[in-house]
Coordinates of C-alpha atoms and ligand atoms in Angstrom, one line a residue:
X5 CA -23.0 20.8 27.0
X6 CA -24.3 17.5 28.2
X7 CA -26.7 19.1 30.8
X8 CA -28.3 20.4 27.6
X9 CA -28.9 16.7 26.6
X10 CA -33.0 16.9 27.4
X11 CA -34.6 13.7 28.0
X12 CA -36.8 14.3 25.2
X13 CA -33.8 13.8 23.0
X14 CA -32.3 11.0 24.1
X15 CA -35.2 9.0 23.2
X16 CA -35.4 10.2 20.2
X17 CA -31.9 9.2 19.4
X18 CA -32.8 5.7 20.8
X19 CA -35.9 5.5 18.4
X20 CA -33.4 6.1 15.6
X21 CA -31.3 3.7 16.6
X22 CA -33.7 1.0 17.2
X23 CA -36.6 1.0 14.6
X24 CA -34.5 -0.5 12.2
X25 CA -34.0 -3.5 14.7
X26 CA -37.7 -3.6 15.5
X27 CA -38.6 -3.5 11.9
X28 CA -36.3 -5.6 10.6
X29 CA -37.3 -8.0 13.7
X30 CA -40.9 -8.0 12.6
X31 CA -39.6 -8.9 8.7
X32 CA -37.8 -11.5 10.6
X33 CA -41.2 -13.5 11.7
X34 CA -40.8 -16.3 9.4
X35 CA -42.2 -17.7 6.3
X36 CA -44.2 -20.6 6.3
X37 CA -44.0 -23.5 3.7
X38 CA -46.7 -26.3 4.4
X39 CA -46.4 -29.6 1.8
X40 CA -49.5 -31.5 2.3
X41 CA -50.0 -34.7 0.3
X42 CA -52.7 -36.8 -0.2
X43 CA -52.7 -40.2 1.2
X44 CA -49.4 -40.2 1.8
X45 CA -48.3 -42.7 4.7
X46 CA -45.6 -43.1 6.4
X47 CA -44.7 -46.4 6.2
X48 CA -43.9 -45.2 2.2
X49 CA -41.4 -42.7 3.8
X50 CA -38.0 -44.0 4.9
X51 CA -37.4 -41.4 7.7
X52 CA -40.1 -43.5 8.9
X53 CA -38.1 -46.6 8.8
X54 CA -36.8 -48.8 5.4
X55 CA -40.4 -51.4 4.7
X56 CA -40.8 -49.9 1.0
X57 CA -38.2 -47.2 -1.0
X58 CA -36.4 -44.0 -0.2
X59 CA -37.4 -40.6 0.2
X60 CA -34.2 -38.7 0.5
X61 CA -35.9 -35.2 0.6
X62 CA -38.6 -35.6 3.0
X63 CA -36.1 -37.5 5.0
X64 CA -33.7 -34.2 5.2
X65 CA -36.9 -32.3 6.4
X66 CA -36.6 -34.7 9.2
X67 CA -32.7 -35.1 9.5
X68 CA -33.1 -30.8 9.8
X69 CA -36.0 -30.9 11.6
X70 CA -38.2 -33.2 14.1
X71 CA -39.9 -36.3 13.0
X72 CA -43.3 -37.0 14.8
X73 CA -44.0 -40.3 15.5
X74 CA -47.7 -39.8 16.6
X75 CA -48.6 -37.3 14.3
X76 CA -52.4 -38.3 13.9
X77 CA -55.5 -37.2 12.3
X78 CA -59.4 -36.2 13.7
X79 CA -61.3 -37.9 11.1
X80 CA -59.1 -39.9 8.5
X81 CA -60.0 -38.7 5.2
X82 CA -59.5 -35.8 2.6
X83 CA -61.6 -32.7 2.9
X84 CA -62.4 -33.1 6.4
X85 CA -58.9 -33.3 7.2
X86 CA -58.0 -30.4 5.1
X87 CA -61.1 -28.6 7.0
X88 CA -60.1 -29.4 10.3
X89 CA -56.1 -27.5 8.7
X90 CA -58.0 -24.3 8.1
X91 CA -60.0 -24.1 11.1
X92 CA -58.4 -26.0 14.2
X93 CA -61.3 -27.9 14.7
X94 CA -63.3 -31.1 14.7
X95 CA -65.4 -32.2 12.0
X96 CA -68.4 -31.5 13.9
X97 CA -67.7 -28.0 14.9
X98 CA -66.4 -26.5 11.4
X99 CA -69.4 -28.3 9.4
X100 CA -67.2 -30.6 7.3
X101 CA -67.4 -34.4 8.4
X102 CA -68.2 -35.9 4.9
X103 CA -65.9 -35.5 1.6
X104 CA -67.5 -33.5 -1.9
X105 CA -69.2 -31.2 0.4
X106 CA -69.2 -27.4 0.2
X107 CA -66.7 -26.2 3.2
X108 CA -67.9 -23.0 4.8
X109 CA -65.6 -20.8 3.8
X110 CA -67.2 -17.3 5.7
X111 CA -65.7 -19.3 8.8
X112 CA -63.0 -18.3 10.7
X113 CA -59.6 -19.9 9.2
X114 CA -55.9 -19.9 10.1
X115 CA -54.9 -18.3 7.1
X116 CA -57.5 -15.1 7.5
X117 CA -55.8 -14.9 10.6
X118 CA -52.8 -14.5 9.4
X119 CA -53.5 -12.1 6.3
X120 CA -55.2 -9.6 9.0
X121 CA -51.8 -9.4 10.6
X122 CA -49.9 -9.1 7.3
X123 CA -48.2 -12.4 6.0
X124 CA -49.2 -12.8 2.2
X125 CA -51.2 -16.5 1.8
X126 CA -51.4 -18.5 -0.4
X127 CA -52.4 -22.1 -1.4
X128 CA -51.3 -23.9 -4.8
X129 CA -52.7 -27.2 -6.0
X130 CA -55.4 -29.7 -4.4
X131 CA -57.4 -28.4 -1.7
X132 CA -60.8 -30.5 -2.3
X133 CA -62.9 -28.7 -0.1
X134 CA -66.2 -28.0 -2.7
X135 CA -65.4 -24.0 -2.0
X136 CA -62.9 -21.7 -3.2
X137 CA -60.4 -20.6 -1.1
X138 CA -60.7 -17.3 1.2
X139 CA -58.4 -15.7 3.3
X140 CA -55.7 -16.5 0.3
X141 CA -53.7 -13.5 -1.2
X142 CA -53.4 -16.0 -4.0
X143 CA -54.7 -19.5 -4.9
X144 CA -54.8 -21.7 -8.1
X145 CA -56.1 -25.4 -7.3
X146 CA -57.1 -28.7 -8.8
X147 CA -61.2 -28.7 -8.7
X148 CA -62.3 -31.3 -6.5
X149 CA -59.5 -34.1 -7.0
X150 CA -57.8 -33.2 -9.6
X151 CA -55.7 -35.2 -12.3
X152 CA -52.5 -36.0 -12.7
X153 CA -51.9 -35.4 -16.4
X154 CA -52.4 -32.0 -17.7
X155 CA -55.2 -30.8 -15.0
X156 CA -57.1 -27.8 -15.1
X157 CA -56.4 -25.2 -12.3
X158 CA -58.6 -22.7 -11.4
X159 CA -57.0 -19.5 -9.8
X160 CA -59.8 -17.1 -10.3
X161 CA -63.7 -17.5 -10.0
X162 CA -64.7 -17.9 -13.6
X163 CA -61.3 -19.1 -15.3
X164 CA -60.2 -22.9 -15.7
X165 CA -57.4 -23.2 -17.3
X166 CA -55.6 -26.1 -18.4
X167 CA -51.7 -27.1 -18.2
X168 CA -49.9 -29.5 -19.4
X169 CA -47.9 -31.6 -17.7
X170 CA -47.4 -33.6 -14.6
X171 CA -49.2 -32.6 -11.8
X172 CA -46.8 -32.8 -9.0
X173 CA -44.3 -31.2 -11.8
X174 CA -46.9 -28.1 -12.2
X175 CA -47.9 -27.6 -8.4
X176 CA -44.0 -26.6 -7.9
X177 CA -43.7 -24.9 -10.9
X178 CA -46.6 -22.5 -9.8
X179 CA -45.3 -22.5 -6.5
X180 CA -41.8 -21.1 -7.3
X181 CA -43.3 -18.7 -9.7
X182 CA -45.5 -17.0 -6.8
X183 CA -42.6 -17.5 -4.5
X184 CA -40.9 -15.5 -6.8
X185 CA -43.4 -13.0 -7.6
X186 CA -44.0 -12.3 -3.9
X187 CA -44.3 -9.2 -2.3
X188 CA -40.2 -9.9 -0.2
X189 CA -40.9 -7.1 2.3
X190 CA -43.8 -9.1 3.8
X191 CA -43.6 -12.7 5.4
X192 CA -45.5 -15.5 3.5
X193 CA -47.4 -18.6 4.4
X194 CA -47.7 -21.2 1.2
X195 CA -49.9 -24.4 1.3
X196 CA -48.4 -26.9 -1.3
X197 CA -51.3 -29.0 -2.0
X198 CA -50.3 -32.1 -3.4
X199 CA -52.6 -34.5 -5.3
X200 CA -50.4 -37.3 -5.1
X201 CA -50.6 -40.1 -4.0
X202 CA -54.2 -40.5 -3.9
X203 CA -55.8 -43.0 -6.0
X204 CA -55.7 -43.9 -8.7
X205 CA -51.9 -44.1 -8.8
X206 CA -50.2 -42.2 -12.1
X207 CA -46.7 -42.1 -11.9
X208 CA -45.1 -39.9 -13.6
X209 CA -43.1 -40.8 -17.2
X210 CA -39.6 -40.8 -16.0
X211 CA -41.2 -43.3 -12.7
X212 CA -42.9 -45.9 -14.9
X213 CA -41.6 -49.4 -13.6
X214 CA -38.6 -48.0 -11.2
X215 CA -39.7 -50.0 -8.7
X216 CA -40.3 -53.4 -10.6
X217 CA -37.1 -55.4 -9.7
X218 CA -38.2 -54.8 -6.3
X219 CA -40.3 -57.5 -4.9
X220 CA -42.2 -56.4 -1.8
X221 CA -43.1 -59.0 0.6
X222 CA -47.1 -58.6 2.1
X223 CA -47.5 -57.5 5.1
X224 CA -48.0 -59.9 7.9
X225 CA -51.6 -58.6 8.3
X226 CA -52.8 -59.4 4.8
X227 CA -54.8 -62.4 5.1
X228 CA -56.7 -60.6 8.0
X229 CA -59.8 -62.0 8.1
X230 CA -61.2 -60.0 11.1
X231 CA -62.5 -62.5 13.5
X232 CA -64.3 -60.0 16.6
X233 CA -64.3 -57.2 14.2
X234 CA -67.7 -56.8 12.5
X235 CA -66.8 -53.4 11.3
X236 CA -63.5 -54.4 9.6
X237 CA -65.4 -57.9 8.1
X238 CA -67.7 -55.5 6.5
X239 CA -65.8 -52.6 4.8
X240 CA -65.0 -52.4 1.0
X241 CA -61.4 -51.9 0.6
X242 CA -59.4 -54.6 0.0
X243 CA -56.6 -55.1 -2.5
X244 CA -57.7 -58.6 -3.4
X245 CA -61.8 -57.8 -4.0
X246 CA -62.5 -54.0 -4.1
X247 CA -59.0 -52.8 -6.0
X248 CA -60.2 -53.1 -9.7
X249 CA -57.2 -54.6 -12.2
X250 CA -58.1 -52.1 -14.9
X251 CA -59.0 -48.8 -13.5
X252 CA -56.6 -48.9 -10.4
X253 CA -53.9 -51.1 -12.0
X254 CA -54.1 -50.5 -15.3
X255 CA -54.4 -54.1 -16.6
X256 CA -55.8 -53.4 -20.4
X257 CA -56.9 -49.9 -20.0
X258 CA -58.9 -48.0 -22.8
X259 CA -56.9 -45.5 -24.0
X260 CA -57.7 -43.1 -27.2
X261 CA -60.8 -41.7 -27.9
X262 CA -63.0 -43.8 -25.6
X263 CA -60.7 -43.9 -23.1
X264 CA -61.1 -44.3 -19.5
X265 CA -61.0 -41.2 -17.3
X266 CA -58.0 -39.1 -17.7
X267 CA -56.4 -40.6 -20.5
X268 CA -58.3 -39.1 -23.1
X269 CA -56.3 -36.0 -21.9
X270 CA -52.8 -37.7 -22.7
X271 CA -50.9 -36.0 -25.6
X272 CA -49.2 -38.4 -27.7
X273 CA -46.3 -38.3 -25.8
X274 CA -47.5 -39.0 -22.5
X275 CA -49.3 -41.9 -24.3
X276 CA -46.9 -43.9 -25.9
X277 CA -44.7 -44.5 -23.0
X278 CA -47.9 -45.2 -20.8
X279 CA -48.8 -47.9 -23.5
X280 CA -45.7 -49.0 -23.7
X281 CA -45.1 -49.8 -19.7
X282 CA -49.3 -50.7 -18.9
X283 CA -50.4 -52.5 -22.4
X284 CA -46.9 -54.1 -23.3
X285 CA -45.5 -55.0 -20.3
X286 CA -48.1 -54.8 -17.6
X287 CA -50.9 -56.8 -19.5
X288 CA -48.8 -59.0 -21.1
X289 CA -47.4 -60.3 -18.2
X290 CA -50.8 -60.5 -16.5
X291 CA -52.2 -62.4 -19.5
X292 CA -49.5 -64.9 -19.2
X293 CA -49.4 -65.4 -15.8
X294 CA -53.1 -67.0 -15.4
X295 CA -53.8 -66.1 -11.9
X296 CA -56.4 -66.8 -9.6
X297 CA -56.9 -66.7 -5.8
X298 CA -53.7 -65.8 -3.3
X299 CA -51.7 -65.3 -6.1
X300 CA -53.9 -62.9 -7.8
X301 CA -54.3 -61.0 -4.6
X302 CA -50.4 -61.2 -4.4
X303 CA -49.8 -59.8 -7.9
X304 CA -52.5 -57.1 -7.2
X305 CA -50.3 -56.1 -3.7
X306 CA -47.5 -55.8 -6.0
X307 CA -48.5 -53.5 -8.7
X308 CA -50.4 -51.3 -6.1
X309 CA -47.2 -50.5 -4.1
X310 CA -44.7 -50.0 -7.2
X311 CA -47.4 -47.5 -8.4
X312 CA -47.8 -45.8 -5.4
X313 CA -44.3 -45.7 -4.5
X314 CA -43.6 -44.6 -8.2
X315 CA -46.3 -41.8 -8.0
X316 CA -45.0 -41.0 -4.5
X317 CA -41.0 -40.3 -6.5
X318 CA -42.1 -37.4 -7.8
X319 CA -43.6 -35.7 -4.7
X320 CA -40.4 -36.7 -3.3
X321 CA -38.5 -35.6 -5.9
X322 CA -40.8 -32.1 -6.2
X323 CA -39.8 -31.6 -2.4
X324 CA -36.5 -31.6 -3.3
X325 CA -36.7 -28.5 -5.9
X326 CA -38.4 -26.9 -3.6
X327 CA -35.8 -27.5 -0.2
X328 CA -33.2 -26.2 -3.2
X329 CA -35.2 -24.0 -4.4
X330 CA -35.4 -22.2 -0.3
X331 CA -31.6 -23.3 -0.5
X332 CA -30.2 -21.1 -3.0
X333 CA -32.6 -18.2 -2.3
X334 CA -31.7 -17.6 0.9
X335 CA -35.4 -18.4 2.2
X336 CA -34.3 -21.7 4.1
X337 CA -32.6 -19.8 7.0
X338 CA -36.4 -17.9 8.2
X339 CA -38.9 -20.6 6.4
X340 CA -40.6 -22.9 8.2
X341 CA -40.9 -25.9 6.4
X342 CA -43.5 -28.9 7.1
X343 CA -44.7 -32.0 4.8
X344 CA -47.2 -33.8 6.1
X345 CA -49.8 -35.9 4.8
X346 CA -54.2 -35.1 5.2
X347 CA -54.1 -38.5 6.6
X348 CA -51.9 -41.9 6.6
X349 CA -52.8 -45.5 4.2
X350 CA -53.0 -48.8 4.4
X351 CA -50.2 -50.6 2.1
X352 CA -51.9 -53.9 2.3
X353 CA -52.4 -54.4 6.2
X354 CA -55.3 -55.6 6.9
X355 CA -55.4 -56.6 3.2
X356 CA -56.0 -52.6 2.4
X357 CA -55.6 -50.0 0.7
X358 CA -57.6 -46.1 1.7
X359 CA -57.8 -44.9 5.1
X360 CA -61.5 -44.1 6.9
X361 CA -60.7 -46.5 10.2
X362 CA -59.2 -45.6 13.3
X363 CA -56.6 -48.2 13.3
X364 CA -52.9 -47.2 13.2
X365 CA -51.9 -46.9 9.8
X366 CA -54.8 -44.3 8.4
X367 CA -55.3 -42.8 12.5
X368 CA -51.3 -41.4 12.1
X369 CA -49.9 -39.2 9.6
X370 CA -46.4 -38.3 8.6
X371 CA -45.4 -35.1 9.6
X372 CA -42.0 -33.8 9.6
X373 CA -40.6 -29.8 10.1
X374 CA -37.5 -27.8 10.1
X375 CA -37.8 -24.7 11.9
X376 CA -34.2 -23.6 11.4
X377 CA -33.0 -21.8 15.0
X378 CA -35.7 -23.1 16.9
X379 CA -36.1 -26.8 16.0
X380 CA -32.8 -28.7 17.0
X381 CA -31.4 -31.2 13.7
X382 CA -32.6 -34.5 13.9
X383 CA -35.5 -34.3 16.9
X384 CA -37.8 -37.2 17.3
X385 CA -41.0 -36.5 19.3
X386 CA -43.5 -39.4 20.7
X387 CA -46.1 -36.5 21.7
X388 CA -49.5 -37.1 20.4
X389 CA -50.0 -34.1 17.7
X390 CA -53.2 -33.9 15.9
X391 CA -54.9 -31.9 13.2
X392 CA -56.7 -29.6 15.3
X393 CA -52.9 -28.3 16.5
X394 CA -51.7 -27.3 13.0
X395 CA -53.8 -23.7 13.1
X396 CA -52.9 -22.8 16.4
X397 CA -49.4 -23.8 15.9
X398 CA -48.7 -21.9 12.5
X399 CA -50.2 -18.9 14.4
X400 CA -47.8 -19.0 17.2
X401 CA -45.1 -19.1 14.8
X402 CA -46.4 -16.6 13.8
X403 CA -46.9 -14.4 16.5
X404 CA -50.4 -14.2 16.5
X405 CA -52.9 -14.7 19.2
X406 CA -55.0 -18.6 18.6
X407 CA -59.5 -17.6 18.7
X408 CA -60.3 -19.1 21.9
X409 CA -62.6 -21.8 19.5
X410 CA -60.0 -23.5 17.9
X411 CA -60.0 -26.7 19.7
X412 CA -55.8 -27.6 19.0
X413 CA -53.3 -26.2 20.7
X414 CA -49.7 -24.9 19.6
X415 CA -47.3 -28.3 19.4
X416 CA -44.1 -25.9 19.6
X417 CA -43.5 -26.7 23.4
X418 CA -42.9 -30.0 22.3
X419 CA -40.4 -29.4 19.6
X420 CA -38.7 -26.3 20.7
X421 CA -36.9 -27.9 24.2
X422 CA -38.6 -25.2 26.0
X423 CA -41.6 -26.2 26.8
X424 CA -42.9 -28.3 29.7
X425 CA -44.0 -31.3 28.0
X426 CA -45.2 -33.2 30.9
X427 CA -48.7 -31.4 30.9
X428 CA -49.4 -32.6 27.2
X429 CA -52.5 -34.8 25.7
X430 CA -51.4 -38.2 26.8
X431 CA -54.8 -39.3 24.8
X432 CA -56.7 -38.4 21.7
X433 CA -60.3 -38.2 20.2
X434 CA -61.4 -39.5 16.7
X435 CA -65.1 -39.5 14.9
X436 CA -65.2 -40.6 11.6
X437 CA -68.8 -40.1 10.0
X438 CA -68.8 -41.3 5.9
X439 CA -70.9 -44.3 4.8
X440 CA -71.6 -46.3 3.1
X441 CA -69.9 -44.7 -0.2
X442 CA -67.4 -45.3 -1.5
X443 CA -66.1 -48.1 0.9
X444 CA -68.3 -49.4 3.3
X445 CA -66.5 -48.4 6.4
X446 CA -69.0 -47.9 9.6
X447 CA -69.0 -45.0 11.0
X448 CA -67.3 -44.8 14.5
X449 CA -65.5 -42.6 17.5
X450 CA -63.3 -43.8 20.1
X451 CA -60.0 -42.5 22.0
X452 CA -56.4 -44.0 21.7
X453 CA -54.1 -43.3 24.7
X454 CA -50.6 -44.5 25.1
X455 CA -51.2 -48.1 25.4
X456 CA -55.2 -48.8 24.5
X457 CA -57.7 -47.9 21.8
X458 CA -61.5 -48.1 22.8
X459 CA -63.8 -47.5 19.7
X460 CA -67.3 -47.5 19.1
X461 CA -69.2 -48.7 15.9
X462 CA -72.6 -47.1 15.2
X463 CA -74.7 -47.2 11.8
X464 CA -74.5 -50.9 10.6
X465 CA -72.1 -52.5 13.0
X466 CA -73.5 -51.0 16.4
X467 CA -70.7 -52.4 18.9
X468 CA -67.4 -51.6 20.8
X469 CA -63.7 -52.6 19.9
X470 CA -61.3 -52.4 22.3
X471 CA -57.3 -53.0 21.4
X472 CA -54.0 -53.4 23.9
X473 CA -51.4 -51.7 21.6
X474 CA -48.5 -53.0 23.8
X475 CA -49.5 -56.5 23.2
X476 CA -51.1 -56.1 20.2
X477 CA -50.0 -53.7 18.1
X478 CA -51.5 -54.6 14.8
X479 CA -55.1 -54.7 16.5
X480 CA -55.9 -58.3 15.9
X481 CA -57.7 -59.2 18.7
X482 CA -60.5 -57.0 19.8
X483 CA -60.3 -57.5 23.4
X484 CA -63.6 -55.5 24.7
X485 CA -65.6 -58.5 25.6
X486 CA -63.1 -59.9 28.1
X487 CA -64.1 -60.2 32.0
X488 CA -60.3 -58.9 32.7
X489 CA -61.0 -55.9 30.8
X490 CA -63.6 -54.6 32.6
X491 CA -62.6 -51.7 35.1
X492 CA -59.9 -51.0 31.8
X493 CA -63.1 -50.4 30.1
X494 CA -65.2 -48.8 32.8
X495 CA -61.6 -46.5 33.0
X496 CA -61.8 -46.1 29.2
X497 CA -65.2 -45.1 29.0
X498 CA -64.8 -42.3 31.3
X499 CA -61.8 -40.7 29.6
X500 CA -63.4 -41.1 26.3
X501 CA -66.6 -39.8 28.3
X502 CA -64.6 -36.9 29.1
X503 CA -63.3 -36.0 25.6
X504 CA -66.5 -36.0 24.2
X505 CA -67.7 -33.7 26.5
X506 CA -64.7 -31.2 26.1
X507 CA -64.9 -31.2 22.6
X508 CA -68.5 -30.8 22.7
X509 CA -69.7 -33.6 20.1
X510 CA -72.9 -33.5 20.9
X511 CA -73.6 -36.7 18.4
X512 CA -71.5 -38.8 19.9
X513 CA -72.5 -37.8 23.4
X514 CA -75.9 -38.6 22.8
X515 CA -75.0 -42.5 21.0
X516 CA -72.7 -43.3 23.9
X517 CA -74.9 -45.3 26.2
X518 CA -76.5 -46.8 23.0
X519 CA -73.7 -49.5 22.6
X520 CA -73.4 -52.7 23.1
Ligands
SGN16 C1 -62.4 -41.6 -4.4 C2 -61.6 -42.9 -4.4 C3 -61.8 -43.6 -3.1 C4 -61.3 -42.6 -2.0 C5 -62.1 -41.3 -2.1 C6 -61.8 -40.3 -1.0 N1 -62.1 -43.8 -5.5 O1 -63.8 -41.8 -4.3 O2 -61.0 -44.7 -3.1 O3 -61.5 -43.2 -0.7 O4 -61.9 -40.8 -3.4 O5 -60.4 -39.9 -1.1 S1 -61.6 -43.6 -7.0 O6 -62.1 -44.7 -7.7 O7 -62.2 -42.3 -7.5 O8 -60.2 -43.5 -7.0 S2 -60.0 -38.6 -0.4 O9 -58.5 -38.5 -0.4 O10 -60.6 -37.6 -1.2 O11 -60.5 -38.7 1.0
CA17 CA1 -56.6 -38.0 1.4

């Protein structure tokens, strides 16, 4: 009988046997959850050490996942960041250097990419990008910035409509609901666009004044007065000048009919607790402490981080319905999760706020992922990650093939103990472009590698910076004019040189002799 067995047969049998496997194998390519805030840095995150509060739910993201320590962004600021997200690339190669512009979206974007090879996509809340969203099974976004108390959202081409509520409170809320409407025998990939924390800072109701017993000493950096540094002397972003008491820290606000910005849109219940906390207690206080000079400046610092920090509770706090939301679903076990912010902040170094400059605190971004299987519990990477490597890494989680254009490259060999790790970027390329609105920062490029950052001004301040992170890690002293420096420099200069070239920025190609 078994002679009669034919060949033919057998593999049939074995096709039976194994399409489930196969199928169920290609079900198996996971989902894809990305959290990306706005403004976000990680000094405000406690996985990333204990300066301000807690975040207990970002923090388990990292405790189940890997932390990146020099997660770090192309061109510090909004749009183009979220620009360089869709397409892998640099600001001057996907037409997006400069914020409330229209993105191209006919352009070739990661989450195209991934609809042509059958994940549903979708992106809920901010997004900022002047365009509405293609290559999305499903979107409903803030238009341009969006507000925090009862925003509109716009999910189809002609329809605003208007919720009420909390912002970060809604963004979830919509999220969950397409999570739970989704199409289950497909994989997903969900942007979470967050508005918070970006200026200015509403917490929400149940966050007003958590943070107030807490006194927050200034950063050491906070009487900068940026001796060397012509570009720093002339920006526009300081907490004691530029940060206005009423608008950004609600000292004696308008409220009611004529009020100021979004607080028209309060209902009566938002309202009276706002009053309550801004006008009652806020004011007052600032009325009767008479301040003036340092002090001022100090009291400013103050209310700026207990506003971000309470604005930045509920994105925590939203993080964590989400992770339980995944939890009791089942979803956790195949999701990738990330949260990550378009770029980092300054929380008063410098004497800052906003982002824009190359230096540390706005060049990095917190990024933490759990990639359940794959990502071992508690990692901590030192690799230098950038923007331009979130596209081709979600499609190589995915399974899918990166376009030979997109100028990143997967990060998962350095997160998933596989890969060689010796062969990766031990240096990185910046170019930031927008001036002189809304705060004066010149434009510049430069590259930072491991121990040195060489940058160079154009526009208004037309001159090189040069910084020796080792010895000075809050860039104090711009050490490019030094005689000792010089082959460093000439060394520099070629790598950045280099990068320039391989990235193709024509721009900065062309002003790199120009310097002085
Ligand atoms: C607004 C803010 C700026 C901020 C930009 C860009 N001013 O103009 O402080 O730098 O957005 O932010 S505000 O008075 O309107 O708050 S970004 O996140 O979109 O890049
Ligand atoms: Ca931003």
């Amino acid at each position: 009988m078994w002679k009669n067995v034919s060949i033919r047969s057998v593999f049939v049998a074995l096709i039976v046997l194994l399409a489930p496997a196969v199928l169920s194998g290609q079900s198996k390519r996971p989902n894809i959850i990305f959290i990306l805030s706005d403004d976000h840095t990680s000094q405000a995150i406690s996985a990333y050490g204990n300066r301000y509060v807690q975040t207990p739910n970002i923090d388990r993201i990292a405790r189940e996942g890997v932390l990146f320590n020099h997660a770090m962004v192309t061109n510090s600021i909004c749009g183009p960041s979220r620009a360089t997200l869709l397409t892998g690339k640099y600001s001057h190669k996907n037409g997006y250097p400069l914020n409330e512009k229209q993105f191209d979206n006919t352009q070739r974007t990661f989450p195209g990419i991934l609809q042509q090879n059958g994940y549903q996509t979708a992106w809920i809340g901010k997004m900022h990008l002047g365009t509405l969203p293609r290559g999305f099974d499903y979107f409903n976004i803030l238009p341009g910035q969006g507000k925090y108390y009862n925003p509109d959202f716009i999910a189809t081409p002609n329809d605003t409509v208007r919720m009420n509520g909390y912002v970060t409170n809604l963004i979830t809320d919509l999220s969950v609901s397409w999570l739970n409407s989704r199409d289950t025998t497909r994989p997903f990939m969900l942007i979470v666009g967050e508005k918070a924390t970006h200026r200015e800072w509403l917490p929400d109701i149940p966050d007003l004044g958590v943070y107030d017993s807490i006194h927050f000493p200034l950063p050491a950096t906070f009487d900068d007065n940026y001796p060397g540094r012509l570009a720093a002397a002339h920006q526009d972003m300081t907490v004691a000048k530029t940060m206005r008491l009423k608008e950004d820290l609600k000292v004696h606000l308008n409220y009611g009919k004529n009020a100021y910005g979004e607080y028209s849109r309060f209902t009566p219940e938002q309202y009276a607790p706002f009053y309550q906390y801004y006008e009652n207690k806020v004011s007052r206080e600032f009325d009767s402490l008479h301040l003036s000079g340092e002090a001022l400046s100090a009291w400013k610092y103050q209310r700026y981080v207990k506003d971000y920090l309470a604005t930045a509770r509920s994105l925590d706090r939203n993080i964590g319905r989400l992770l339980r939301y995944l939890d009791s679903t089942g979803l956790a076990e195949n999701t990738v999760l990330i949260y990550g912010s378009d770029q980092g902040f300054y929380m008063g170094e410098h004497g800052w706020f906003d982002k824009r400059f190359i230096y540390e605190q706005s060049l990095h971004t917190p990024f933490v992922m759990r990639y359940p299987g794959v990502i071992t519990p508690g990692s901590v990477t030192n690799g230098f990650m950038l923007n331009i490597d979130w596209a081709p890494t979600l499609l190589d989680i995915a399974g899918v093939k990166t376009p030979a254009d997109m100028q990143g490259t997967s990060f998962m060999p350095l997160v998933n103990g596989k890969g060689d790790t010796s062969t990766w970027r031990k240096e990185m390329y910046y170019h930031y472009y927008e001036y002189p609105e809304p705060h004066h920062v010149s434009p510049h490029f430069g590259i930072r590698t491991q121990r040195y950052k060489l940058v160079r001004f154009y526009g208004p301040a037309d001159y090189w910076e040069l910084y020796d992170l080792q010895k000075d890690p809050q860039e104090l002293k711009n050490i490019y004019g030094e005689k000792s420096q010089a082959r460093n420099i000439a060394d520099l200069k070629k790598r950045l040189k280099a990068l320039i070239v391989q990235y193709d920025d024509k721009e900065a190609l062309q002003l790199f002799g120009e310097g002085k």
